[in-house]
Structures are given as C-alpha cells and as structure tokens.
mmCIF file of C-alpha atoms in Angstrom:
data_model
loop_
_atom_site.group_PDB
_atom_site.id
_atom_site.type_symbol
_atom_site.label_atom_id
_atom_site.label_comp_id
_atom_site.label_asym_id
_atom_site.label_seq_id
_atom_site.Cartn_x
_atom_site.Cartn_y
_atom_site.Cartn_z
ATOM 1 C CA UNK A 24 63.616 -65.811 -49.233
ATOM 2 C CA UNK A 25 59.859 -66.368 -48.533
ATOM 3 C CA UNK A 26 58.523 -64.657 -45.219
ATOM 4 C CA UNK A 27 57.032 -67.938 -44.031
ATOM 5 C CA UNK A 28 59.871 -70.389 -45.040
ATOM 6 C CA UNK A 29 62.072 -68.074 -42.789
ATOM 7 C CA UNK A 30 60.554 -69.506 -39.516
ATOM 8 C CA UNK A 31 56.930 -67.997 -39.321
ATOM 9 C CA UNK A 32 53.632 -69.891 -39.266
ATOM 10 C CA UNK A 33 52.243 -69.955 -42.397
ATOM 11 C CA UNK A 34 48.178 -68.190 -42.543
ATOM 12 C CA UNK A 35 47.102 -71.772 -43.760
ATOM 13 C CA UNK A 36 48.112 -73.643 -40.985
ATOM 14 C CA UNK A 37 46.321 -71.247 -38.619
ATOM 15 C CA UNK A 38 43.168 -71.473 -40.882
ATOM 16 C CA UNK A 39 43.940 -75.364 -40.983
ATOM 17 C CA UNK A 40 43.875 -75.683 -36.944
ATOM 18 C CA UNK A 41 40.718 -72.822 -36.546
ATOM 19 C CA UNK A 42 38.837 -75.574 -39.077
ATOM 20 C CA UNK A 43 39.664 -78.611 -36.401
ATOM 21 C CA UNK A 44 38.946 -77.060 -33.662
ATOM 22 C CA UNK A 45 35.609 -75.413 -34.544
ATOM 23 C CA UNK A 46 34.895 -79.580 -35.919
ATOM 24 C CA UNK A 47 35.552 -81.376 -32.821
ATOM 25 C CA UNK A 48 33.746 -78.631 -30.698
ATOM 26 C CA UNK A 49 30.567 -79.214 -32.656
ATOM 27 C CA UNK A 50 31.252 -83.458 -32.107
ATOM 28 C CA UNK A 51 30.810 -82.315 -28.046
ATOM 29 C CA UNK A 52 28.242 -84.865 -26.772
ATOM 30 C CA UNK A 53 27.602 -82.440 -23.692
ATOM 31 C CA UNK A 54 25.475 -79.137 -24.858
ATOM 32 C CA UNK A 55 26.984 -76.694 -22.457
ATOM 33 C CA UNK A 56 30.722 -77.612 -23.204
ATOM 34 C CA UNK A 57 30.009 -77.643 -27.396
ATOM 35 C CA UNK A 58 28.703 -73.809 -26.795
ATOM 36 C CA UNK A 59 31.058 -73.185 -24.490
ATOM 37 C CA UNK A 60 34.644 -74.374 -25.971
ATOM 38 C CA UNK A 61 33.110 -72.833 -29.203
ATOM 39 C CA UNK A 62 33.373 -69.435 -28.200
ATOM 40 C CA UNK A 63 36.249 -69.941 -26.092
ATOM 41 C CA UNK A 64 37.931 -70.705 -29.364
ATOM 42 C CA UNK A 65 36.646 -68.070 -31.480
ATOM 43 C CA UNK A 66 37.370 -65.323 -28.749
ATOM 44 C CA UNK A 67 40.908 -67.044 -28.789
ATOM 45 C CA UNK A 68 41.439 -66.682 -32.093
ATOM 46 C CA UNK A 69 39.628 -63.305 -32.481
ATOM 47 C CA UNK A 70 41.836 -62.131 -29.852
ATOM 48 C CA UNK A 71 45.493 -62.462 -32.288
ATOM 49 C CA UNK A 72 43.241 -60.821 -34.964
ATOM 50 C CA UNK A 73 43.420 -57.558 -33.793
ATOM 51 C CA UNK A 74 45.803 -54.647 -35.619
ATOM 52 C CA UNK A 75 48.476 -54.036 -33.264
ATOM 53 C CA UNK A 76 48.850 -57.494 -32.075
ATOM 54 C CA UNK A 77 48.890 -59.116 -35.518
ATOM 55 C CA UNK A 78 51.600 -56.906 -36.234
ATOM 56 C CA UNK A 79 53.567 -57.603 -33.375
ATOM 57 C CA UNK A 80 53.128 -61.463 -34.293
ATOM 58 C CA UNK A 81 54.161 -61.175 -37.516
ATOM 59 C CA UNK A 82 58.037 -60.875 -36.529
ATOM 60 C CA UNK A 83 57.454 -62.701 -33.205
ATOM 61 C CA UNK A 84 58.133 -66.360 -34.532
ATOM 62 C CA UNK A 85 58.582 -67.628 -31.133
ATOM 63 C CA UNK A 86 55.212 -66.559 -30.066
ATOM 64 C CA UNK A 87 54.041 -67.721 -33.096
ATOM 65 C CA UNK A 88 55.366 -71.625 -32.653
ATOM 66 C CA UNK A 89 54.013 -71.134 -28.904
ATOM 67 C CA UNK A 90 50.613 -70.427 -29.946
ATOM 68 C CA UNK A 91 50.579 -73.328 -32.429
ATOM 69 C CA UNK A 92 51.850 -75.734 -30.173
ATOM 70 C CA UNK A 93 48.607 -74.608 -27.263
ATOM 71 C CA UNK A 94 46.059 -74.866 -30.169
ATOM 72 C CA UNK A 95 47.636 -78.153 -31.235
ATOM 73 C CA UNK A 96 47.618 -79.475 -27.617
ATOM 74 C CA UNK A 97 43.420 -78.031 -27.189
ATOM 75 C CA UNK A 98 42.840 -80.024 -30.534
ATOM 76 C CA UNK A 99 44.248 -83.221 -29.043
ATOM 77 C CA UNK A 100 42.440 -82.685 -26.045
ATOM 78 C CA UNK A 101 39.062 -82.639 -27.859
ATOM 79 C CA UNK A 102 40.136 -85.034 -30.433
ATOM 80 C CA UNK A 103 40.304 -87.491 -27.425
ATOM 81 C CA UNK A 104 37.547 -86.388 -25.571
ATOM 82 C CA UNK A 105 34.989 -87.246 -28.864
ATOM 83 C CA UNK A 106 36.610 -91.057 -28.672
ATOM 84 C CA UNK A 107 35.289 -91.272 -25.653
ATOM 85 C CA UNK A 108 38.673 -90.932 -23.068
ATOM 86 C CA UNK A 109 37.619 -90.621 -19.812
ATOM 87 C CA UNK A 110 40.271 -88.197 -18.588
ATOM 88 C CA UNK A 111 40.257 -85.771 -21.531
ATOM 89 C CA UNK A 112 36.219 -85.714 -21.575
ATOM 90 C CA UNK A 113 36.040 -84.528 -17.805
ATOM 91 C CA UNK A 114 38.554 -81.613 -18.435
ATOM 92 C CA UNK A 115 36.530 -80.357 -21.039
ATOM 93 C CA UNK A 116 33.049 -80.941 -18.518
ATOM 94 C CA UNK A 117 35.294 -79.282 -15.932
ATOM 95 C CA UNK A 118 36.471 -76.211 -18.137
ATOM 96 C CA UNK A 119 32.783 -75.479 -19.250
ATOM 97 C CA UNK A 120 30.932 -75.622 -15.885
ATOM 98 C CA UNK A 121 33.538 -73.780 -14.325
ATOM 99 C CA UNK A 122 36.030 -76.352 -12.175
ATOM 100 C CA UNK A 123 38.847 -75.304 -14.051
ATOM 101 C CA UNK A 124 40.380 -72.444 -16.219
ATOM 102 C CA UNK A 125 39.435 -69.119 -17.035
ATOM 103 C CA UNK A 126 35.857 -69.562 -15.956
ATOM 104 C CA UNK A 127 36.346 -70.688 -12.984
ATOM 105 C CA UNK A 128 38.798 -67.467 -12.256
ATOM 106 C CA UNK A 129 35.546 -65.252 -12.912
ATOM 107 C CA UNK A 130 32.723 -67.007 -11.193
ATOM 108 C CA UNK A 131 35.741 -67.027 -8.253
ATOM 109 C CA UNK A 132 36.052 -63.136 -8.177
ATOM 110 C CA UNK A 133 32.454 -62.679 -8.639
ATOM 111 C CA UNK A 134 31.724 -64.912 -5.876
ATOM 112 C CA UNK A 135 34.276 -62.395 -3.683
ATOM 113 C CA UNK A 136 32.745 -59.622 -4.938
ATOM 114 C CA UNK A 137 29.077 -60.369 -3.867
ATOM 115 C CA UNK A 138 30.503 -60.785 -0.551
ATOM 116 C CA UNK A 139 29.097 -57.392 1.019
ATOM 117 C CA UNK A 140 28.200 -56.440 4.995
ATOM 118 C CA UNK A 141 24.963 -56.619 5.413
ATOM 119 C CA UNK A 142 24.624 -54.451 8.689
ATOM 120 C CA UNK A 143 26.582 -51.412 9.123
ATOM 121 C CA UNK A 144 28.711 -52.541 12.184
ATOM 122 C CA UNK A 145 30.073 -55.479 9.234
ATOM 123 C CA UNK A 146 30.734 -51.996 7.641
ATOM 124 C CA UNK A 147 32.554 -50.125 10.252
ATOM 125 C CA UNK A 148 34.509 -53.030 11.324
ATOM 126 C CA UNK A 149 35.430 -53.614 7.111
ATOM 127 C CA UNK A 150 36.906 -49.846 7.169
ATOM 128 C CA UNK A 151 38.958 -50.593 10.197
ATOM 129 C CA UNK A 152 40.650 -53.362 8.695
ATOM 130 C CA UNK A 153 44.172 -52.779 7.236
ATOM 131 C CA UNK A 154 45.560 -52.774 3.702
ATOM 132 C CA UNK A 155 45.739 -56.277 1.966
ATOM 133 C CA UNK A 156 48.459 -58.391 2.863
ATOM 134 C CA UNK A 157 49.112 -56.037 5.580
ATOM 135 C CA UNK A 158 49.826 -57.059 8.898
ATOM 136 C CA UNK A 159 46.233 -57.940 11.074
ATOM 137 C CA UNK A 160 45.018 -58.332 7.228
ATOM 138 C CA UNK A 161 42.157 -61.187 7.352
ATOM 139 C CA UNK A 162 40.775 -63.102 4.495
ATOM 140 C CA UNK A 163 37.450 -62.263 3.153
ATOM 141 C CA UNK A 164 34.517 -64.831 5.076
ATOM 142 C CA UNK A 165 33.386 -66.879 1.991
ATOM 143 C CA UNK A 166 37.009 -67.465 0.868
ATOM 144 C CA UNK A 167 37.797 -69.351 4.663
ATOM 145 C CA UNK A 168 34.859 -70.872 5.073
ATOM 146 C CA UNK A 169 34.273 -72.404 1.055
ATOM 147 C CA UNK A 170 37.526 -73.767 2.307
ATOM 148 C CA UNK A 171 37.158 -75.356 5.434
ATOM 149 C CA UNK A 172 33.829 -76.546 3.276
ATOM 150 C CA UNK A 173 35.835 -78.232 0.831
ATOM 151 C CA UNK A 174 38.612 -79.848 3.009
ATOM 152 C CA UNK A 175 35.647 -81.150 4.998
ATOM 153 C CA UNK A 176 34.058 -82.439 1.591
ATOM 154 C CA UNK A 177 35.928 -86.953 1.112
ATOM 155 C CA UNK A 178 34.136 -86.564 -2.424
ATOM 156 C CA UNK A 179 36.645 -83.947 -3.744
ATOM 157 C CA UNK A 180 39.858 -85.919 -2.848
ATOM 158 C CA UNK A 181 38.243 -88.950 -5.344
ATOM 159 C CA UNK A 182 38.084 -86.711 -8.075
ATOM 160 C CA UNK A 183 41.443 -85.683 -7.699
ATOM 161 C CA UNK A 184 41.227 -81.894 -7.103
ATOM 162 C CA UNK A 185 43.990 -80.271 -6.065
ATOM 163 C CA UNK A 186 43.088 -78.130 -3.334
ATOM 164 C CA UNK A 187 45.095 -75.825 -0.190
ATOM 165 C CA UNK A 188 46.183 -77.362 3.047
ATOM 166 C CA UNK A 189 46.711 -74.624 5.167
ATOM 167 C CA UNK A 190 43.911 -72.588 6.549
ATOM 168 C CA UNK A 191 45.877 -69.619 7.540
ATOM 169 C CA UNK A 192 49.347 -68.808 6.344
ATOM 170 C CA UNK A 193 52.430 -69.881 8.034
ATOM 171 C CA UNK A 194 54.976 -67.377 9.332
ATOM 172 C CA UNK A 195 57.968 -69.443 9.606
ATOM 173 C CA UNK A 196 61.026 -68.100 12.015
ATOM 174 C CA UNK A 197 64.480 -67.167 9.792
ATOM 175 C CA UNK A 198 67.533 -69.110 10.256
ATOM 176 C CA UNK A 199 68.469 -66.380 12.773
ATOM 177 C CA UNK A 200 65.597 -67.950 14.835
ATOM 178 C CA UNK A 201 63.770 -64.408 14.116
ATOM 179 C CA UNK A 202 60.365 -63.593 13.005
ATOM 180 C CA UNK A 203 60.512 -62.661 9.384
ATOM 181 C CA UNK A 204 60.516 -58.837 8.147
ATOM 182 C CA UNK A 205 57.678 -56.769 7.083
ATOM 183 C CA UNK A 206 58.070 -57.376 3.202
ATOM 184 C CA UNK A 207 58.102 -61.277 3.508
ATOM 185 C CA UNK A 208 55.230 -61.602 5.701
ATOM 186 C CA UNK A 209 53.564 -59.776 3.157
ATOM 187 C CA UNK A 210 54.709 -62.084 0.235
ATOM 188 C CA UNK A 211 54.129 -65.185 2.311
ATOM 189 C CA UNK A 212 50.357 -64.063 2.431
ATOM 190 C CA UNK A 213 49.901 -63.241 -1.165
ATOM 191 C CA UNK A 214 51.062 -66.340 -2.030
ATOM 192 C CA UNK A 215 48.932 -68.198 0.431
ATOM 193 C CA UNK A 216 45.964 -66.334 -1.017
ATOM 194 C CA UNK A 217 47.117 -67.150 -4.768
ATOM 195 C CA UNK A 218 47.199 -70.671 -3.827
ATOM 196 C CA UNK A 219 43.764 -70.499 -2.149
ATOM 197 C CA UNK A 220 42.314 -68.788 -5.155
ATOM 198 C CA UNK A 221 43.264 -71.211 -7.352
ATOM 199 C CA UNK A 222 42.212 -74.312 -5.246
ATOM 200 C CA UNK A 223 38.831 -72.601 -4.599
ATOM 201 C CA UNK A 224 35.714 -74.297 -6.116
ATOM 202 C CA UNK A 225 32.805 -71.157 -6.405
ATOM 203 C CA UNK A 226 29.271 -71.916 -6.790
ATOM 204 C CA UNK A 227 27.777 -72.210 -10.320
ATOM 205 C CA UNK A 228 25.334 -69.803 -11.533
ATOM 206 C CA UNK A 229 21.842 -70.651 -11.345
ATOM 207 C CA UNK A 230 20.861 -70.821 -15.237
ATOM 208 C CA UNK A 231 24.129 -73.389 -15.501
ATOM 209 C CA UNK A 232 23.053 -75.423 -12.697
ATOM 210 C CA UNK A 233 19.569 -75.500 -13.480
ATOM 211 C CA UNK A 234 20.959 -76.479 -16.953
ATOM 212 C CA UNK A 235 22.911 -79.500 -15.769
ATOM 213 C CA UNK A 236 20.100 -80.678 -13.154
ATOM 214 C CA UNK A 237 17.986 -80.637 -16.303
ATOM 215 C CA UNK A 238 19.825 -82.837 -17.849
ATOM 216 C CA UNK A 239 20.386 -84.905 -15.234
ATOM 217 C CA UNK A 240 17.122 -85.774 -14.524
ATOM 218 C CA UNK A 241 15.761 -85.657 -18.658
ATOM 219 C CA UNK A 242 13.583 -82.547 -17.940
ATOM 220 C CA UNK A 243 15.832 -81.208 -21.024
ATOM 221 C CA UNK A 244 16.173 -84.189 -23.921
ATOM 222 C CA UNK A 245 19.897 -85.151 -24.577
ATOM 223 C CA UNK A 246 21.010 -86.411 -28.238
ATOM 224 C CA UNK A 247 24.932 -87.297 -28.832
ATOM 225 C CA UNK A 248 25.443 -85.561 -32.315
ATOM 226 C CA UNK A 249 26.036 -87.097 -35.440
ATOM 227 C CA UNK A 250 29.289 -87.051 -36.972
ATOM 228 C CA UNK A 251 30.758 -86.513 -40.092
ATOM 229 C CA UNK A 252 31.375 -89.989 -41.857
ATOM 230 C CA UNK A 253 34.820 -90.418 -42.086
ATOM 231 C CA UNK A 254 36.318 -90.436 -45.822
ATOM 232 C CA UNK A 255 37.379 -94.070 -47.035
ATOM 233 C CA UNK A 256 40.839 -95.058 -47.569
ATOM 234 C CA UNK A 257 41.996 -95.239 -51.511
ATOM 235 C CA UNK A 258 41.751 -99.148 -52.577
ATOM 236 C CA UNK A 259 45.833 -99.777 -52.559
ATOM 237 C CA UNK A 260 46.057 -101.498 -55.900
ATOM 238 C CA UNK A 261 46.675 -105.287 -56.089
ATOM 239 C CA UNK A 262 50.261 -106.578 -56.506
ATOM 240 C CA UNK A 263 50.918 -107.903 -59.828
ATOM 241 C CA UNK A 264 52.496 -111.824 -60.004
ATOM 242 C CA UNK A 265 55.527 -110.783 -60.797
ATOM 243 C CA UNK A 266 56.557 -108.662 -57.437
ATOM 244 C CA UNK A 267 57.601 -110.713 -54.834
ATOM 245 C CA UNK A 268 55.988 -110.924 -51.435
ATOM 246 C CA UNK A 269 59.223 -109.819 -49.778
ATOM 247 C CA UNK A 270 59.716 -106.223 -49.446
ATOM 248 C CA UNK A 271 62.278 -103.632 -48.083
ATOM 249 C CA UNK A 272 60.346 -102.892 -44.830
ATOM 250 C CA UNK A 273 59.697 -106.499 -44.085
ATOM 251 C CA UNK A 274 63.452 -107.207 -44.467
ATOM 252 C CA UNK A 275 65.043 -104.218 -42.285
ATOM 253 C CA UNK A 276 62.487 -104.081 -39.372
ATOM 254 C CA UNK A 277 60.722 -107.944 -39.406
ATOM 255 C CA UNK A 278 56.836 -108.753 -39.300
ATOM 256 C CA UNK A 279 54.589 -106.184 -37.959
ATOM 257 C CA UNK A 280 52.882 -106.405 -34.678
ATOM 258 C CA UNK A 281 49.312 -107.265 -34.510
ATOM 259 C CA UNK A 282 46.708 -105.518 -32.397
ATOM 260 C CA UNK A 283 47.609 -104.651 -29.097
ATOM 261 C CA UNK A 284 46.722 -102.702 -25.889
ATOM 262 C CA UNK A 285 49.039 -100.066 -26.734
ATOM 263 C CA UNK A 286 46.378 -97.423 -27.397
ATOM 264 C CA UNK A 287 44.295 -98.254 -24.464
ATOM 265 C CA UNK A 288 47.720 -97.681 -22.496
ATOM 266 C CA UNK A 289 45.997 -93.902 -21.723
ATOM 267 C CA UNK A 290 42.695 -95.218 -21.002
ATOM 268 C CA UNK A 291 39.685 -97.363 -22.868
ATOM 269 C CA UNK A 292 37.783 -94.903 -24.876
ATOM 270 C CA UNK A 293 33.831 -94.971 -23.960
ATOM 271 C CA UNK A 294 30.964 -94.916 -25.736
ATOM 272 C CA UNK A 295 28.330 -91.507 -25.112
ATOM 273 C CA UNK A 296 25.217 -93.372 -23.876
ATOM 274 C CA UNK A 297 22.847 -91.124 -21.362
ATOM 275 C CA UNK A 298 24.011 -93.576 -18.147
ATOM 276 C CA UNK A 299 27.749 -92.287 -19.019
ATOM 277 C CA UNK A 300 26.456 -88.878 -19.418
ATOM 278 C CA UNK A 301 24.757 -89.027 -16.079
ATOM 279 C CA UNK A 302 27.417 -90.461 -14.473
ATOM 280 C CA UNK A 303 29.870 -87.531 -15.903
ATOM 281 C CA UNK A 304 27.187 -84.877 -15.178
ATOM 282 C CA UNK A 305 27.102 -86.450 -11.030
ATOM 283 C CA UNK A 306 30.564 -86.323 -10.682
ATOM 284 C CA UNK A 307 30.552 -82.291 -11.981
ATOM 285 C CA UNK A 308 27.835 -81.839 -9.614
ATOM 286 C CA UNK A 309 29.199 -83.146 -6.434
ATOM 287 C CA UNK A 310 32.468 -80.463 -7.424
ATOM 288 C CA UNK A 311 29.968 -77.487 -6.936
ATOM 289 C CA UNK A 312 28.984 -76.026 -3.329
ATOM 290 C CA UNK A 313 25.458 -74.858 -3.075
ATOM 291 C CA UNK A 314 25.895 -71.683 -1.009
ATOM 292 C CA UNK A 315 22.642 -70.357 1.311
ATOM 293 C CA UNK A 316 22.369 -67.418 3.493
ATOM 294 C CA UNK A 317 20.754 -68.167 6.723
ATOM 295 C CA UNK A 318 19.194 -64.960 8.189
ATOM 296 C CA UNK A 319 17.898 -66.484 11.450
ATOM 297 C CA UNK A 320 21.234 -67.494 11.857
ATOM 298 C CA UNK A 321 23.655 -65.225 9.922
ATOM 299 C CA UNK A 322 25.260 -67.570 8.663
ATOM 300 C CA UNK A 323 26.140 -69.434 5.700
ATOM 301 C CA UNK A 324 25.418 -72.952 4.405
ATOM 302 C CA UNK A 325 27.350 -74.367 2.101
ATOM 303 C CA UNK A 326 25.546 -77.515 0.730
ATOM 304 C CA UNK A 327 27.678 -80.052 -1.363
ATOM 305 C CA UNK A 328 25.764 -82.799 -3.478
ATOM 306 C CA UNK A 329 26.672 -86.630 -3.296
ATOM 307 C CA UNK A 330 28.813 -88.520 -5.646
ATOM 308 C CA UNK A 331 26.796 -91.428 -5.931
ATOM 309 C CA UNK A 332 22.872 -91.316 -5.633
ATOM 310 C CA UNK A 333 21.590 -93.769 -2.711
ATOM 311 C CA UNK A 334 20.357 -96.877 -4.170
ATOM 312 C CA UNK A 335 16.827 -97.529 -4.990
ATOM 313 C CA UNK A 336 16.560 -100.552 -2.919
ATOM 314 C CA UNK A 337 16.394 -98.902 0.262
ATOM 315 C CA UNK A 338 13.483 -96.838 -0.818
ATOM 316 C CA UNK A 339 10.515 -97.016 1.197
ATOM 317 C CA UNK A 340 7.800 -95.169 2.608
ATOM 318 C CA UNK A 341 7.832 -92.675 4.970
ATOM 319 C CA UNK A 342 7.599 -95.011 8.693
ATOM 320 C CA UNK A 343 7.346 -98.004 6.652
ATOM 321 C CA UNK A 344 9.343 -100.400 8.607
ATOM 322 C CA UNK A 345 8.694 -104.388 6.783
ATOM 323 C CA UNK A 346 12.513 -103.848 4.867
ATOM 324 C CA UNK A 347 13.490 -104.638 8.810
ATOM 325 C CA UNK A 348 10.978 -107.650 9.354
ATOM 326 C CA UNK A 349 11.607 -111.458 9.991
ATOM 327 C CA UNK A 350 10.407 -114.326 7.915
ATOM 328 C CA UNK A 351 8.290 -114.948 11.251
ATOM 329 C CA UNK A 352 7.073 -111.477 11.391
ATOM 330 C CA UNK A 353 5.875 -111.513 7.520
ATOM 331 C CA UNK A 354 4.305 -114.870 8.091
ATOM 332 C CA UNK A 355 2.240 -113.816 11.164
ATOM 333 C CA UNK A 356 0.983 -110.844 8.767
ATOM 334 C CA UNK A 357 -0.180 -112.889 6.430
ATOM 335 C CA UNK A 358 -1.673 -115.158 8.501
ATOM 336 C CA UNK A 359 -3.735 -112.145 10.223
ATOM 337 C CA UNK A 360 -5.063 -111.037 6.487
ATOM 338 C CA UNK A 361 -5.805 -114.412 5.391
ATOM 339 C CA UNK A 362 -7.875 -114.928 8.717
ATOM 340 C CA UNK A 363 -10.024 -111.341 8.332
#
C-alpha cells in the first residue's frame, strides 16, 4: 500500500497550502503585516524542514493532520481578512504590531528585561529579594504598573482585550479554614503571573511605531496591492431542445434560494480605502502604551493614545475665545469694525 494513502499528508498538499499562504500574504493591504505574516510563514514552514524533525513527521500522522488543519485555519484567516472582514483583518494588524501571538511574547520579555536598577540601593534591595514565586516574592515594577495602566485605560475594554483582574494574587484559605501550604502558594503565583503575562500589552519598538505613525499621517504613501485577476468560469454549454427543464436536483431538494444575508452572517466585508486604513491603524495605536522615564521624578509614565482623534470643529487658536460668543456679542464686533 502507498505511504501516503495509509494516513499521511501527501508532499503536494503541503506545497499546495505553502503556495496559498505565501498568495494571500502578498494581497495584505497593510505593509507591516504582508512582511510580517510572510516570514512568519516561511520560518513556520522552514521550521518542519529540518532532518530530525522531518523524520519524526514522517510516521507521526497525527501531527501531521494537526499541522494541516493550523495552516488551513491561518489560510482562512487571511483569505477573509483580503475580503475585507473586519474581525479577521484586525487579528492579522494585531499579530504583526505585536497585540497578540508570538510577537507580542518577545517584545513582553524584552520589555522585562530592560527593566534594570538604576542606583545601587535598587541593586542591593534586588539581591535581597527571594527566589521567584517564593514567599515575600514581588513582581517586577513595569509588569504592576503597565497593569494598573491598562485597567485604568476605558479604550482597551472597547476593543475587546482580554486583560487580568487581580492586581496581586489571591491566597484563598483551604476548606480546613487554613492558609494554604508552601507548594500552592507558590503555584497560585505562577499562575497569576502567567495570566498577567499574557494579558500584558508592551510598548512597540520605535522603528514599528514610527512606521505606523507614518502611515497614519501619509508621511509614508500607502497603495492597496493589486491582485491577481481571478480565472473565469468555463461557459457551461447550452441545453439542447430536447432535455427537459426538469432535472434530478430540482426534483429531490426544490428551487434554489436566491441571494441572501447568509454570508454577511460573520460580518460585511469592507472595502481597503486609506479612511478604513486609518481607522484600523488608530484603533492599533490606542492598544500600545508609550512608556517614559521621568528622572526628576523617578518615575514612569506610561502614555496611552486616544481612540478617536478630537474633532476638527473645536479647533481654534490658542486664547481664541469667539466659538463661545453670542449673536449679540458678534454683532457688536462688527459693528465696532464697520465704524473704524
């Protein structure tokens, strides 16, 4: 019996999927996420490439329908995000500046790591602390305080992040009424810090977020690309006079349906115009703290942007108060300048 007919994947259906996914990521309206979901997807694949693992997969046939079935599921998720889905199109934003997945882990750690005394009694009273997870064990600084930040922070709870609720973790009494042994006080704060890690929104890097205030503002041009004309259906062939109308489908199941609202039941697919874009960018934007060090006052700031930019129509200049004016008051002004 053939290898592959015996429940493996077969080397063109990977090849198939590697083809689709590369495709879509180039139909990426956003620049950051087409570079970014490209190598993410290369490194993926790259990854199962490799001599010992490829061995391992080739008997693994479970693995191997697991795999298929997360590739399948990314290739959905971009298929839908190039129609234009809201929903799909901001998880693939999110993954690429960092909000969610596997770059969001890094910049996390890296965020933790910078976090260094910067006077040697910080020092000193670092080496006194004990082991992690250890009883009198504290959090580091940025971690508590990007998270009082962001429970402070309305915007976040719109965009429907999923964030902690606790600011410390809870030592609950046992059934005994009794405070609870060494070894679960030290799993009930490595799982509060697991769950604060991944609720944790770190600051962007500065090339990214100069990149995306670029294109916010147009400093760097924006151009959906083109795609690929889709190829045209083959003519179906006329049917002769001598076949009847009636045929086997229309007898067993009836008339089709017409159109209906049954593919907008997951949400009404958009069109890429630069307002959309904008309006995707902001929303990314007001998801990433701007974190300061304050030297006068040792101290952070932590800086989060708007969702929505203040209208226009309150605009004025600096002390210019005539938006607050009466009728009477403009027509006493204009009475003064017609009379000098």
């Amino acid at each position: 019996m053939d290898r592959f007919q015996s429940g493996a994947v077969h080397p063109q259906e990977w090849s198939r999927l590697y083809r689709c996914l590369l495709r879509e990521c180039s139909y990426l309206p956003d620049p950051v996420a087409r570079t970014h979901m490209h190598s993410y997807v290369v490194q993926r694949f790259r990854r199962y490439c490799q001599p010992v693992v490829k061995d391992d997969l080739k008997s693994d046939w479970n693995r191997q329908s697991r795999l298929l079935r997360t590739g399948k599921q990314r290739l959905s998720l971009l298929t839908r995000a190039n129609e234009g889905y809201l929903k799909p199109f901001e998880k693939v934003l999110r993954l690429a500046y960092g909000r969610e997945g596997p770059q969001r882990h890094a910049w996390t750690d890296k965020m933790i790591e910078s976090d260094v005394p910067h006077d040697n009694e910080a020092v000193e009273e670092l080496m006194k602390q004990p082991s992690q997870f250890e009883d009198g064990w504290n959090p580091p600084k940025i971690v508590v305080e990007l998270l009082r930040s962001q429970q402070g922070n309305p915007n976040l709870q719109q965009l429907r992040h999923k964030q902690p609720k606790q600011l410390a973790p809870v030592m609950r009494k046992t059934v005994w009424g009794k405070d609870p042994c060494l070894r679960r006080r030290r799993n009930i704060r490595r799982t509060w810090y697991t769950k604060v890690k991944a609720g944790l929104l770190p600051p962007m890097p500065d090339t990214e977020r100069a990149t995306l205030l670029g294109l916010m503002s147009g400093e760097i041009p924006w151009n959906a690309p083109a795609r690929r004309t889709k190829a045209r259906p083959t003519e179906k062939v006329k049917a002769t006079e001598g076949e009847t109308v009636l045929n086997k489908e229309l007898l067993l199941y009836g008339p089709k349906k017409g159109d209906t609202f049954e593919r907008f039941s997951s949400g009404r697919p958009h069109v890429f115009t630069l307002r959309f874009m904008r309006r995707s960018w902001r929303r990314i934007l007001a998801m990433t703290p701007h974190i300061e060090w304050d030297s006068p006052a040792k101290r952070r700031n932590i800086r989060w942007e708007p969702l929505r930019e203040a209208s226009s129509l309150f605009e004025t200049l600096e002390g210019d108060d005539t938006i607050f004016w009466t009728a009477g008051d403009r027509q006493a002004t204009k009475t003064v300048n017609a009379e000098q």
